[in-house]
Backbone as CSV, one residue per row, in Angstrom:
resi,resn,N_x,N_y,N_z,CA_x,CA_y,CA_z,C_x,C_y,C_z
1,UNK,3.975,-2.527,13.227,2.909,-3.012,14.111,3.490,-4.115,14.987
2,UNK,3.309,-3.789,16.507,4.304,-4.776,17.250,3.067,-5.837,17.237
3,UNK,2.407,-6.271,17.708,0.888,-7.137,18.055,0.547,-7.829,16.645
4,UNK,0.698,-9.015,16.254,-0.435,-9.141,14.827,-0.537,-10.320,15.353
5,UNK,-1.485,-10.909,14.831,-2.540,-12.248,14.709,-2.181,-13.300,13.225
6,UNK,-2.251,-12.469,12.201,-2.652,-13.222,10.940,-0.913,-13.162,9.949
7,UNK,-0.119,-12.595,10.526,1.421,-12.937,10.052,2.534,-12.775,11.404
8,UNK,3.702,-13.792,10.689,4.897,-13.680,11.959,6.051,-13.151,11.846
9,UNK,6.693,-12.619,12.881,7.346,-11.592,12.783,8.439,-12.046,11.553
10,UNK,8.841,-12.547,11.262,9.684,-12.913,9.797,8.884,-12.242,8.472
11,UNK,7.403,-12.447,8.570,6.820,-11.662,7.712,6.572,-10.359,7.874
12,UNK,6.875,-9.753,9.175,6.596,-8.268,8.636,8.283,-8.139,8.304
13,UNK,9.269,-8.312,8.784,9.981,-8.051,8.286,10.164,-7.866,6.637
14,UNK,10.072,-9.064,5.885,9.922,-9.205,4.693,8.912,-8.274,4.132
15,UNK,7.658,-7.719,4.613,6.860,-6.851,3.936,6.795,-5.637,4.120
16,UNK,8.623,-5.605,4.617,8.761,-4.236,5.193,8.276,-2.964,4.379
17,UNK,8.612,-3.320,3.113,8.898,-2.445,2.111,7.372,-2.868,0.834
18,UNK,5.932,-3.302,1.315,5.422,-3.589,0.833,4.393,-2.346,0.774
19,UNK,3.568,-2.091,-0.365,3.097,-0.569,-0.318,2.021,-1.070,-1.156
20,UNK,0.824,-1.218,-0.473,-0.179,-1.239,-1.643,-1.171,-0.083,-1.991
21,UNK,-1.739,0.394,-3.092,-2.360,1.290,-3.803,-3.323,1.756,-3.439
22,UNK,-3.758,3.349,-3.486,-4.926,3.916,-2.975,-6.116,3.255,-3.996
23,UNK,-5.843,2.843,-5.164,-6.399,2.512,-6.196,-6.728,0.556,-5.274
24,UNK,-6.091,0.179,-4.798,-6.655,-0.981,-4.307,-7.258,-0.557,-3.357
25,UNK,-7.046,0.169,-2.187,-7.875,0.283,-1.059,-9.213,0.581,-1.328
26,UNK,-9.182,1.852,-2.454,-10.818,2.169,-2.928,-11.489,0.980,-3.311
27,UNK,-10.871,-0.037,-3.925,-11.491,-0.829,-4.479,-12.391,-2.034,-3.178
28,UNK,-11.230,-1.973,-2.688,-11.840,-2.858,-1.390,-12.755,-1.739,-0.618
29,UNK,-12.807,-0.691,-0.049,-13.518,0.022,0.689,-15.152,-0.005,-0.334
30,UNK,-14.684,0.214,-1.797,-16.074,-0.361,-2.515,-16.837,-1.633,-2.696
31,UNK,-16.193,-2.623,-2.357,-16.541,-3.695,-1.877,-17.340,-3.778,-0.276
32,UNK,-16.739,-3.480,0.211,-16.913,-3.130,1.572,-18.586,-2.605,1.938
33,UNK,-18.533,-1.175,0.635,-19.580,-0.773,1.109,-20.654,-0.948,0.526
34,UNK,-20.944,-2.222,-0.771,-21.835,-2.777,-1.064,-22.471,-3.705,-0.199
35,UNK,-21.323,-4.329,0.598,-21.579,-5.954,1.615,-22.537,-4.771,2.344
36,UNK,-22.068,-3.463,3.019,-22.820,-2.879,4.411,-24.040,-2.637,3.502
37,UNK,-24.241,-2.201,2.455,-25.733,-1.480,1.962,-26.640,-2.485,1.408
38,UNK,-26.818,-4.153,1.637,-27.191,-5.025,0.997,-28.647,-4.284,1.196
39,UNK,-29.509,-4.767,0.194,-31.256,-4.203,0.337,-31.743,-5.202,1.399
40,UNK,-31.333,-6.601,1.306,-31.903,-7.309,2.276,-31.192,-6.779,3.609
41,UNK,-30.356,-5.997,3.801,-30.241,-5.602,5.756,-29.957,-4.048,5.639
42,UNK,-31.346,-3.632,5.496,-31.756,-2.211,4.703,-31.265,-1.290,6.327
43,UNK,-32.283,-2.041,7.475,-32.167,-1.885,8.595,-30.750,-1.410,9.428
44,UNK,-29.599,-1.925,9.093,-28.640,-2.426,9.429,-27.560,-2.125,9.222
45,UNK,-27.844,-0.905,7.742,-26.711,-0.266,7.714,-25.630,0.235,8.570
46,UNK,-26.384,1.191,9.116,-25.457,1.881,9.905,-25.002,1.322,10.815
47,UNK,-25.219,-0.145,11.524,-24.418,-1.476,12.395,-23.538,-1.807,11.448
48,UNK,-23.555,-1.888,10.488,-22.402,-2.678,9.600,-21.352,-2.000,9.241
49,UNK,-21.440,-0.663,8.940,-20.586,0.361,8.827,-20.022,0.708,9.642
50,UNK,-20.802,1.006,11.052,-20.041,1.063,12.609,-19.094,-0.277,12.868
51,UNK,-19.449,-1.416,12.705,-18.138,-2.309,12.366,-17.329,-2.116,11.548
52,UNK,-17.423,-2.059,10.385,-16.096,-1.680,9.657,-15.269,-0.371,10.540
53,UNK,-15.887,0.502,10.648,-15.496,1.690,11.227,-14.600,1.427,12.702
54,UNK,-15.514,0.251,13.163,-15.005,0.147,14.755,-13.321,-0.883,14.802
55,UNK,-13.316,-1.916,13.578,-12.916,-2.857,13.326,-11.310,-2.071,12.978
56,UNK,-11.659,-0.992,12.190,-10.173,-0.219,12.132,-9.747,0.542,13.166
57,UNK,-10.503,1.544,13.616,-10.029,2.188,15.050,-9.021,1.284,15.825
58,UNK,-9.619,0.089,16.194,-9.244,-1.406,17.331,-8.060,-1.526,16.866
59,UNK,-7.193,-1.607,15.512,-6.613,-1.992,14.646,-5.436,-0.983,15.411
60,UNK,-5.994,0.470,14.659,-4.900,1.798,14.806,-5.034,2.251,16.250
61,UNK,-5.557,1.298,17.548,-5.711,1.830,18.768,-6.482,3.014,19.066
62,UNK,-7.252,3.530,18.433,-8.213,4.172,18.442,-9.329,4.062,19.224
63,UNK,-10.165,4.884,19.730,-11.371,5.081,20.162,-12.409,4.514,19.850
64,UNK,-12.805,3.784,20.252,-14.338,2.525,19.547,-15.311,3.989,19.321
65,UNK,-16.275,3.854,18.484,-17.519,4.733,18.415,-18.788,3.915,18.909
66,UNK,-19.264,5.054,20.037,-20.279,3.243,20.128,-21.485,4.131,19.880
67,UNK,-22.789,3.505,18.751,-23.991,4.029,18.755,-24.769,4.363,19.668
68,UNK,-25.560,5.267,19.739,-26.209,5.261,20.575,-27.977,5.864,20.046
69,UNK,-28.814,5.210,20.099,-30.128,5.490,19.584,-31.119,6.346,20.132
70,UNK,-32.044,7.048,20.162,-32.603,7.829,20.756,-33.368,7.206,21.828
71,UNK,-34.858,7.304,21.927,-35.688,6.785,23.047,-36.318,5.863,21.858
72,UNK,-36.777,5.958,20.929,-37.299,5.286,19.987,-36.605,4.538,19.055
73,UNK,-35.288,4.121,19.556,-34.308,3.241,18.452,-34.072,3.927,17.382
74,UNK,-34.259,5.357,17.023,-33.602,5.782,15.855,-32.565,6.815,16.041
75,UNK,-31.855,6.860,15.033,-30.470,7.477,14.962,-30.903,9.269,14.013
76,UNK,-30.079,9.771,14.714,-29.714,11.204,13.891,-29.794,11.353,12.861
77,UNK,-29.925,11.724,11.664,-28.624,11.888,10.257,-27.370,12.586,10.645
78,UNK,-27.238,13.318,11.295,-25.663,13.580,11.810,-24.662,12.111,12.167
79,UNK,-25.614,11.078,12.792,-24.884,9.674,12.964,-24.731,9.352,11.583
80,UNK,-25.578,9.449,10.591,-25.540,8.650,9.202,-24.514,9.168,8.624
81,UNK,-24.497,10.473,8.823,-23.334,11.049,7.619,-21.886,11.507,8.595
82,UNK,-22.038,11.098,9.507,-20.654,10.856,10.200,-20.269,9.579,10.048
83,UNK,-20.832,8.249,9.952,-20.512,7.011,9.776,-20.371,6.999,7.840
84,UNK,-20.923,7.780,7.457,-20.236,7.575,5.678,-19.435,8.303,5.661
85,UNK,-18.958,9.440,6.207,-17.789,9.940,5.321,-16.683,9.110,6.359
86,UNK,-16.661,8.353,7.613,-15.564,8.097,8.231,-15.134,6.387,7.673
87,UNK,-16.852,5.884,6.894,-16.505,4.283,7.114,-15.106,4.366,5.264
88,UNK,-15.583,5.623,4.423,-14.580,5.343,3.370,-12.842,5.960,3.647
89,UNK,-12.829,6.147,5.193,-11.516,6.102,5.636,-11.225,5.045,6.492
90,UNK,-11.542,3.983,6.629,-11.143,3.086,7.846,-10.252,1.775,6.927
91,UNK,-10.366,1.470,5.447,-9.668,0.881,4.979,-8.390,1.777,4.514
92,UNK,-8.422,3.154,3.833,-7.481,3.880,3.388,-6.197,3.875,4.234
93,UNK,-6.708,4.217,5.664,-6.032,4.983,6.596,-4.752,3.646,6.941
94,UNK,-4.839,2.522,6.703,-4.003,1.451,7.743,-2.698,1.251,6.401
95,UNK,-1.755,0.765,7.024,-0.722,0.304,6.186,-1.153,-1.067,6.393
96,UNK,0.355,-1.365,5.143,-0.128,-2.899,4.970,-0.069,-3.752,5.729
97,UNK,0.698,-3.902,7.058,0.395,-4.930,8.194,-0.438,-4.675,8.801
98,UNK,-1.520,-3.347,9.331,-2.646,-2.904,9.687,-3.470,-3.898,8.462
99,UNK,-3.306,-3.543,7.275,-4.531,-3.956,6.620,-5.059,-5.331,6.728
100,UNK,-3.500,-6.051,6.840,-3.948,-7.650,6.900,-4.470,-7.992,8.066
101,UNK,-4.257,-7.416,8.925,-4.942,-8.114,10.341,-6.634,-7.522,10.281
102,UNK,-6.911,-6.557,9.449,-8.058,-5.614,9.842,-8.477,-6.678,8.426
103,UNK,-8.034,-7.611,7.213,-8.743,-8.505,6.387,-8.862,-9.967,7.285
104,UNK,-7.845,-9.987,7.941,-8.020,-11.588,8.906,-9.362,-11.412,9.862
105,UNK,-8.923,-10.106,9.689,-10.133,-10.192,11.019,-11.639,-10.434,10.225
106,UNK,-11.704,-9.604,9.180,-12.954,-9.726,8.025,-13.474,-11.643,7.416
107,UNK,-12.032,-11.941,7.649,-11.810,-13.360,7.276,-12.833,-14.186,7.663
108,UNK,-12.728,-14.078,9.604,-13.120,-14.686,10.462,-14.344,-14.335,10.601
109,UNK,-14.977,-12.834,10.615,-16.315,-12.986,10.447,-16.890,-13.422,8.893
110,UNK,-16.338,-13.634,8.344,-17.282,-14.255,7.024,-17.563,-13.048,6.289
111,UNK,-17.201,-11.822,6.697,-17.742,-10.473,5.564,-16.999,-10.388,4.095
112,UNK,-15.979,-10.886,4.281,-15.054,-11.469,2.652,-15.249,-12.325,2.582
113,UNK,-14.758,-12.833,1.476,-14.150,-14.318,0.802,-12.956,-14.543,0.929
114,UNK,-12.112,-15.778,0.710,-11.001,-15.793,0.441,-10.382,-15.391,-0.882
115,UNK,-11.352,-15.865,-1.998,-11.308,-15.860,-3.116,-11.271,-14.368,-3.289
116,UNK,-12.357,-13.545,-3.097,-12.236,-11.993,-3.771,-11.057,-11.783,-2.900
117,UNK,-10.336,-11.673,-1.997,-9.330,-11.115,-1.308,-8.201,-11.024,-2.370
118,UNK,-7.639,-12.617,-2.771,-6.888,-12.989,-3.342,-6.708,-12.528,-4.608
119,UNK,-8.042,-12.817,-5.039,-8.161,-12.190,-6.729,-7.806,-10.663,-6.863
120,UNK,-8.247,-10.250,-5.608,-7.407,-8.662,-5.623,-6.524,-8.495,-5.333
121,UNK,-6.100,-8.877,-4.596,-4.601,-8.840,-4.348,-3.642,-9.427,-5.307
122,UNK,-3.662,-10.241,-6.158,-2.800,-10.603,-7.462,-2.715,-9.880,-8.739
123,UNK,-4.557,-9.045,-8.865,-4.434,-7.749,-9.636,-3.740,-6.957,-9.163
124,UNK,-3.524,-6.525,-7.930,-2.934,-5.344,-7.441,-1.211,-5.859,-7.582
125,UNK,-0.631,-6.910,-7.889,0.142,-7.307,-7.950,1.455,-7.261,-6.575
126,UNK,0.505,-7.356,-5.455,0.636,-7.915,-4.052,1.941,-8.857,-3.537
127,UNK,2.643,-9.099,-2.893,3.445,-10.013,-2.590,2.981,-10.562,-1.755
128,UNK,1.899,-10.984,-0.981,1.224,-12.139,-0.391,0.020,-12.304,-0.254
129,UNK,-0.540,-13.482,-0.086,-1.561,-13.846,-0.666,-2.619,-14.160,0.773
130,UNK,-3.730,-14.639,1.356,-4.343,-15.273,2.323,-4.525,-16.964,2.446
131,UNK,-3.971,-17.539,3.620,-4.593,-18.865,3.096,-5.138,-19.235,4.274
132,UNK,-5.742,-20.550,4.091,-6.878,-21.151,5.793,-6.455,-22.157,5.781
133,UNK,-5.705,-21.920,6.796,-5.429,-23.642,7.543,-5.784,-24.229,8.525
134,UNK,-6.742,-25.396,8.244,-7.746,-25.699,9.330,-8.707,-24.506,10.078
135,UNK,-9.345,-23.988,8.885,-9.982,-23.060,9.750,-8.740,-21.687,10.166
136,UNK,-7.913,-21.573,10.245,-7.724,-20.745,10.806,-6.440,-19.706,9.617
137,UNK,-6.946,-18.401,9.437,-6.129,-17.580,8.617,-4.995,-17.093,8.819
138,UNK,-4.138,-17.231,7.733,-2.689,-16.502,7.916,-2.284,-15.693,6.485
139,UNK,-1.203,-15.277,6.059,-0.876,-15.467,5.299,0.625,-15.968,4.633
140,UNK,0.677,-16.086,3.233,1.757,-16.690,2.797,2.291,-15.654,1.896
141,UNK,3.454,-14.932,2.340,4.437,-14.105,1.921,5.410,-15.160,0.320
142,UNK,5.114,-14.233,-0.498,5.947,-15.238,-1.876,7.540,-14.651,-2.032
143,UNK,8.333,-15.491,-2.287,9.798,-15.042,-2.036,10.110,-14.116,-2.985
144,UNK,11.068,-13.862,-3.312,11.717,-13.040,-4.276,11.760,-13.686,-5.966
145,UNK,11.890,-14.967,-5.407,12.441,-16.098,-6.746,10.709,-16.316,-7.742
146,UNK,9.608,-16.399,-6.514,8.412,-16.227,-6.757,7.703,-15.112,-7.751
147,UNK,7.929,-13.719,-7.382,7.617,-12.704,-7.443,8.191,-12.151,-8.723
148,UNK,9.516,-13.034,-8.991,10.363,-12.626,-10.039,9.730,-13.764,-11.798
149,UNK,9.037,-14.757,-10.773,8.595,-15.892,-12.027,7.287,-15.326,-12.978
150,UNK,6.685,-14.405,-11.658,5.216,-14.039,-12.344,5.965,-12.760,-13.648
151,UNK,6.535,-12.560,-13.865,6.892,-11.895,-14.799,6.640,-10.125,-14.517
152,UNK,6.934,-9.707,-13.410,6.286,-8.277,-13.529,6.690,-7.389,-14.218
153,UNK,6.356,-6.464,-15.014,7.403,-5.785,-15.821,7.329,-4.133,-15.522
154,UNK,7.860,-3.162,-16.340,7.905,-1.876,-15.695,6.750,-1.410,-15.528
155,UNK,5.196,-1.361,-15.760,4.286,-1.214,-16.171,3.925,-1.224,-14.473
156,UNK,3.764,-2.095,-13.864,3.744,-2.550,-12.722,4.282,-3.157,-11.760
157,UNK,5.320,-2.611,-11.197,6.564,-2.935,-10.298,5.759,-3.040,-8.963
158,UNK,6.702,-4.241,-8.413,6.112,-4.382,-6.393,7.807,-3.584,-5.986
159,UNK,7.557,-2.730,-5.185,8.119,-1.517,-4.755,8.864,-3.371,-3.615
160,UNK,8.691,-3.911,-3.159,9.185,-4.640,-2.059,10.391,-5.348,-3.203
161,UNK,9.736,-5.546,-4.333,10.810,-6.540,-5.407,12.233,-5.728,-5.752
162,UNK,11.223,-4.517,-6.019,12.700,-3.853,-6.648,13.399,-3.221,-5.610
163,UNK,13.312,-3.255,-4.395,14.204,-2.749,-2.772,15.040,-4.124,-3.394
164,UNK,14.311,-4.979,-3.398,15.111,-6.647,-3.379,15.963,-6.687,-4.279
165,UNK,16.202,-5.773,-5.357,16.983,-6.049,-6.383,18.417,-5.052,-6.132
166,UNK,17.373,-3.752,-5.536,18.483,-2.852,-5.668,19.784,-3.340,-4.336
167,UNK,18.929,-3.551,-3.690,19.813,-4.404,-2.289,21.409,-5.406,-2.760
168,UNK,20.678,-6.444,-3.912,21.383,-7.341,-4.309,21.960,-6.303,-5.394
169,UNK,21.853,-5.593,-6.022,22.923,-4.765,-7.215,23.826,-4.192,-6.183
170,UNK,23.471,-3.762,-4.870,24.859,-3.080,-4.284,25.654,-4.121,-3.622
171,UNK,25.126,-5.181,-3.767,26.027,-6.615,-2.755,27.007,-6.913,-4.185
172,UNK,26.175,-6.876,-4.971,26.843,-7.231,-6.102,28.135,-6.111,-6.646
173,UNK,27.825,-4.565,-5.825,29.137,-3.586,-6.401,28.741,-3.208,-8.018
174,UNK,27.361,-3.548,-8.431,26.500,-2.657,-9.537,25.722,-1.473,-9.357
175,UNK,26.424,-0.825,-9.612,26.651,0.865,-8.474,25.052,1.467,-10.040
176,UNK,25.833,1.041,-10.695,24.633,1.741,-11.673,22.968,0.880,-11.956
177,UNK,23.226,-0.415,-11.507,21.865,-1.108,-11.406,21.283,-0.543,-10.247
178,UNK,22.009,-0.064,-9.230,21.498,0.512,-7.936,20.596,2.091,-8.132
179,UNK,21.128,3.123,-8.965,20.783,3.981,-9.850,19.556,3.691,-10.584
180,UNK,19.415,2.711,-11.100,18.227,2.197,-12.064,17.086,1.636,-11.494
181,UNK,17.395,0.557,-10.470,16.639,0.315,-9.098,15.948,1.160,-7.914
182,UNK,16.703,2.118,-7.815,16.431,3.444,-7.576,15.242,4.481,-8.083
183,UNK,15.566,4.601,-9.083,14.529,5.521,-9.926,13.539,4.327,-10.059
184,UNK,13.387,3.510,-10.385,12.026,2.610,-11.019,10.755,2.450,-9.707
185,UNK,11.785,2.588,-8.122,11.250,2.795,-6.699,10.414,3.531,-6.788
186,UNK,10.837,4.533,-7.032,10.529,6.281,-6.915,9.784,6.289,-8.074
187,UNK,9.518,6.235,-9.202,8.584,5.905,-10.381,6.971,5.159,-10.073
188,UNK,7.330,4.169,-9.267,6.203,2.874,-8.663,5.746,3.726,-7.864
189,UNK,6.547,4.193,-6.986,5.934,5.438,-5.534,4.839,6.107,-6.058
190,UNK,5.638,6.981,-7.104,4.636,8.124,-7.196,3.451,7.737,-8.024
191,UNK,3.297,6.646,-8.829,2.425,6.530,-9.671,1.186,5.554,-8.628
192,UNK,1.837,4.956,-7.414,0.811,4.561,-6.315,0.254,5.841,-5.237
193,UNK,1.120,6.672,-5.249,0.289,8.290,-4.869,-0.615,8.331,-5.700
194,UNK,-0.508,8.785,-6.864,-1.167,9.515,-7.565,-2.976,8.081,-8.293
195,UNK,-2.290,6.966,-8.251,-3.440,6.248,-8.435,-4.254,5.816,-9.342
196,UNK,-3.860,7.143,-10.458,-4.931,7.347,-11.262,-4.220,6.293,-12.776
197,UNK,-5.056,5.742,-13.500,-4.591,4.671,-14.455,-4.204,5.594,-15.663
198,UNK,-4.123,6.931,-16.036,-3.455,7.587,-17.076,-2.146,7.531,-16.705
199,UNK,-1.530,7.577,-15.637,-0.188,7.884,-15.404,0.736,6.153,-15.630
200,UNK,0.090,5.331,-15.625,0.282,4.152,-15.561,1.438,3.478,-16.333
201,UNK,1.039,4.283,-17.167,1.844,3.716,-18.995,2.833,4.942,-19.097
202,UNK,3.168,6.152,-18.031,3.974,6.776,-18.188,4.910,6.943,-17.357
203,UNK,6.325,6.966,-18.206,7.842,7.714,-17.049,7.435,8.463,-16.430
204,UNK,8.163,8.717,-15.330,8.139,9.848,-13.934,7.924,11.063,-14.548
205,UNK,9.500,11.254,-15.535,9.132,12.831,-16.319,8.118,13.428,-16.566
206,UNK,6.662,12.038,-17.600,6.190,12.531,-18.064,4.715,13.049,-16.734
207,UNK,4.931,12.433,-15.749,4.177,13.059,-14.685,4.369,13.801,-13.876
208,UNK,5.525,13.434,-13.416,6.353,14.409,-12.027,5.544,15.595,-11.558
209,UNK,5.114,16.404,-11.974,4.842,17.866,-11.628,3.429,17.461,-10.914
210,UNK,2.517,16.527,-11.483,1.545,15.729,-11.251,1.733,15.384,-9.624
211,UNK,2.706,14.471,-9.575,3.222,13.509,-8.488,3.306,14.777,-7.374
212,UNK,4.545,16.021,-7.740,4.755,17.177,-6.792,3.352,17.544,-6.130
213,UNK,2.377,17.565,-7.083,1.319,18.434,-6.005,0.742,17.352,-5.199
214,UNK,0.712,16.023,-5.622,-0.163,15.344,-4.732,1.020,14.504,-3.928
215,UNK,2.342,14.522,-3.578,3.084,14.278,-2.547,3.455,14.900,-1.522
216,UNK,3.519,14.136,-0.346,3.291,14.494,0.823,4.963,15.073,1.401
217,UNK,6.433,14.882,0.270,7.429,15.037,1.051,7.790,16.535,0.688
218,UNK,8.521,16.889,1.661,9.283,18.021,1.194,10.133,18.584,-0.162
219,UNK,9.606,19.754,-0.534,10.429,19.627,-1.784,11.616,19.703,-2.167
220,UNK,12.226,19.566,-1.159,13.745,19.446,-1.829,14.115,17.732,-2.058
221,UNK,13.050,17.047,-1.010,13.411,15.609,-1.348,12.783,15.331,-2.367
222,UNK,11.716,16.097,-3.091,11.065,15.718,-4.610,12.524,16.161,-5.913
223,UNK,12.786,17.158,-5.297,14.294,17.675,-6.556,14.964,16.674,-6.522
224,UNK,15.142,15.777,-5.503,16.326,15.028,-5.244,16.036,13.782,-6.118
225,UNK,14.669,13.685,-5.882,14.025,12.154,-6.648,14.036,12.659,-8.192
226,UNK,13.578,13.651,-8.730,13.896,13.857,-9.459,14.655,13.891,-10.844
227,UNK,16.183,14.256,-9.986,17.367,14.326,-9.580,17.962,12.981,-10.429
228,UNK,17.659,12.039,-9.464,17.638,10.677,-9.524,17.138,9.649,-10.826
229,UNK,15.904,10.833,-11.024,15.370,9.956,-12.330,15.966,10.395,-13.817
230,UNK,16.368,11.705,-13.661,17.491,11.909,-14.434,18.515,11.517,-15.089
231,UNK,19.419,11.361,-13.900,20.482,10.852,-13.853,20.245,9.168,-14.421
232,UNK,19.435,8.813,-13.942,19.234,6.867,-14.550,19.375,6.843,-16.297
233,UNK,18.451,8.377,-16.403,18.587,8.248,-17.848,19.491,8.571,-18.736
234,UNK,20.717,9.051,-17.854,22.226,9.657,-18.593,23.142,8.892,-18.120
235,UNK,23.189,8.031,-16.630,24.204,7.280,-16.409,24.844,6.070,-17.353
236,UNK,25.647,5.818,-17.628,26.210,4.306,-18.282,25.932,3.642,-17.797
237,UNK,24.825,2.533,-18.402,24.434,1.025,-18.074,23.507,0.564,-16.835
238,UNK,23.012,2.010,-16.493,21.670,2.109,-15.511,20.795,1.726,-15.887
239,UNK,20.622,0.694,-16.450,19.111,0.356,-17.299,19.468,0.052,-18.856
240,UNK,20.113,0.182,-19.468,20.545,0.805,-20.587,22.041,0.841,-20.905
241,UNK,22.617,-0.268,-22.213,23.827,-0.334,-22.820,24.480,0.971,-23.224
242,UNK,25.806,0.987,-23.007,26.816,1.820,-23.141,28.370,1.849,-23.050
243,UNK,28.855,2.784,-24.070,30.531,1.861,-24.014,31.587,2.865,-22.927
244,UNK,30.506,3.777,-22.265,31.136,4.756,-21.506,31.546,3.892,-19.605
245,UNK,32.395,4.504,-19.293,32.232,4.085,-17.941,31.363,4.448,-16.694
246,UNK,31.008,3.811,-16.017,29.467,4.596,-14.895,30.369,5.514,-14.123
247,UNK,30.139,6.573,-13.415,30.477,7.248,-12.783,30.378,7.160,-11.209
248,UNK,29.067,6.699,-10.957,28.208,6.571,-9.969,29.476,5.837,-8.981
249,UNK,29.804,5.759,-7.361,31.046,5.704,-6.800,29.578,4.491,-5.782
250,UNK,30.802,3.576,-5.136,30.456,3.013,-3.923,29.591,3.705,-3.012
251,UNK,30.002,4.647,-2.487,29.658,5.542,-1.464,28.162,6.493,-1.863
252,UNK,27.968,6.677,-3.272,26.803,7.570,-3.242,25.899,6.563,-3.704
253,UNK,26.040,4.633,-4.264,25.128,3.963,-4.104,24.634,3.351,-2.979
254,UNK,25.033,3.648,-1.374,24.678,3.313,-0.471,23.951,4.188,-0.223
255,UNK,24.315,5.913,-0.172,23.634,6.210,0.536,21.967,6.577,-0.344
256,UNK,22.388,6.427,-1.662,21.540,6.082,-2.599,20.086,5.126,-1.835
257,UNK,20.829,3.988,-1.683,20.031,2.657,-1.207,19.246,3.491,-0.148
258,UNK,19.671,3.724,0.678,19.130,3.934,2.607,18.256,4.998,1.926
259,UNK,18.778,6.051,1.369,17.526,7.004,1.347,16.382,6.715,0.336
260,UNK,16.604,5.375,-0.737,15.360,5.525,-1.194,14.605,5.061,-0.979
261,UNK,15.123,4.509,0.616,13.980,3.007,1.254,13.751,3.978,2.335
262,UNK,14.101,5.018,3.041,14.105,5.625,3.775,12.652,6.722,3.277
263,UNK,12.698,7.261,2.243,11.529,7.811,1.409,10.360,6.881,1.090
264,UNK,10.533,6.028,1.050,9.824,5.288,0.726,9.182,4.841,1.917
265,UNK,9.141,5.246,2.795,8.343,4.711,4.137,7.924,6.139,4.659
266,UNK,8.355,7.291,4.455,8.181,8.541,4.798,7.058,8.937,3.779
267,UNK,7.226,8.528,2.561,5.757,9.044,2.034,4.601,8.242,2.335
268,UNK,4.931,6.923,2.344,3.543,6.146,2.924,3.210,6.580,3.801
269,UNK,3.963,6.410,5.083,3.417,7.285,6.391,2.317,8.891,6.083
270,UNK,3.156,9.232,5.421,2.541,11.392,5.004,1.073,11.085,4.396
271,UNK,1.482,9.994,3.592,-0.178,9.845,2.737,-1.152,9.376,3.426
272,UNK,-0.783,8.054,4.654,-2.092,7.722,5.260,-2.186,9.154,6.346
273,UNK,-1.173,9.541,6.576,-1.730,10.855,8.109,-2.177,11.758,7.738
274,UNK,-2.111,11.960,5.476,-3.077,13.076,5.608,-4.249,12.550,5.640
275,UNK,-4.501,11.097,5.000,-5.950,10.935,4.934,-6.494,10.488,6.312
276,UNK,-5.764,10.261,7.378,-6.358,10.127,8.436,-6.994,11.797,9.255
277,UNK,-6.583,12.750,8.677,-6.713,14.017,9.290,-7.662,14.561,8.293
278,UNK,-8.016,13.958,7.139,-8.846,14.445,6.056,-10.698,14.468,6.955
């Protein structure tokens, strides 16, 4: 996103590789659509929803929808049920520098809190947070050294942390931490596709086939990931003590690196364009 308001370009850089969960977006889009259905602005629904709705379009350069009422101020049901099935895509559809400017913007009208933002975003186990200074919203991106204190463990990996690690295992010439860093990527990926909290507590293996139907890449790049998660579990010292030597060469942990950050932006992309075409 070239244009933002509520972070600077040092921060998108840094959140290059930041991927948050269909399982958070629902959560906020359910938030969302309690604030629009309050009983006290019974009236008003469908204005409040047409903002949310309008508020993302603006975002993804899109087409404003503008209401339009009959002779007697009332609306269709074709308007009603075109504004519900589109308002539970207008949070899904944005990546994460879309999302923050489309929450700054929520900021500023008062339709969030700071507090629920935050509190979700630290469950979701987020790498930055919202703050107000003097009135006015930004946010604060947490470093690596940060991110590494909160203790995250395999259960729930930030896909931005472990790019950060695998990065530093190949500076470092730990060809097999790069391997291990690797697969745990691709593990976090698919279990933020898929969303669902059974898969949560399980290895790739034990889902994979799961992950295949509901991923958006080609399948030979699913064999490959695969492939990958395999191999972590037979290589020497990929995760795991051993008196054997690693095999894994300079050359196939680079190109290792590039393509699993390279996938890793190719499925985010596939997942919001199907749900934007949904």
């Amino acid at each position: 996103m070239k244009f933002t308001i509520y972070s600077t370009p040092e921060q998108k850089k840094q959140l290059e590789y930041e991927i948050l969960s269909q399982e958070f977006y629902s959560f906020i889009t359910r938030h969302l659509m309690h604030w629009s259905e309050e009983p006290e602005y019974a009236e008003s629904i469908i204005f409040r929803k047409n903002m949310i709705i309008n508020l993302s379009n603006t975002i993804l350069s899109k087409s404003i929808y503008v209401l339009v009422s009959d002779d007697n101020g009332n609306y269709e049901e074709v308007e009603y049920a075109w504004h519900e099935s589109n308002f539970h895509l207008a949070v899904r559809r944005l990546d994460t520098l879309q999302f923050i400017e489309f929450i700054g913007d929520l900021l500023d009208k008062e339709t969030i809190s700071l507090n629920f933002i935050n509190n979700a975003l630290k469950e979701e186990g987020a790498s930055f947070e919202f703050i107000n200074r003097g009135g006015n919203f930004e946010i604060k991106v947490f470093t690596i050294g940060e991110l590494e204190a909160e203790n995250f463990d395999e259960e729930h990996q930030n896909i931005r942390l472990l790019v950060e690690r695998m990065d530093n295992d190949l500076e470092r010439s730990d060809f097999s931490q790069v391997l291990h860093s690797s697969a745990s990527i691709f593990e976090t990926m698919a279990k933020e596709v898929i969303g669902a909290e059974g898969v949560q507590d399980q290895t790739l293996g034990g889902f994979f086939e799961k992950y295949r139907n509901e991923s958006k890449l080609p399948s030979g790049i699913l064999d490959y990931i695969l492939e990958i998660y395999k191999k972590r579990n037979t290589e020497p010292l990929a995760g795991h003590g051993s008196l054997k030597i690693p095999t894994i060469t300079n050359e196939e942990a680079i190109v290792l690196s590039q393509m699993t950050k390279a996938f890793v932006k190719i499925e985010s992309k596939l997942q919001r364009q199907s749900i934007s075409q949904t």
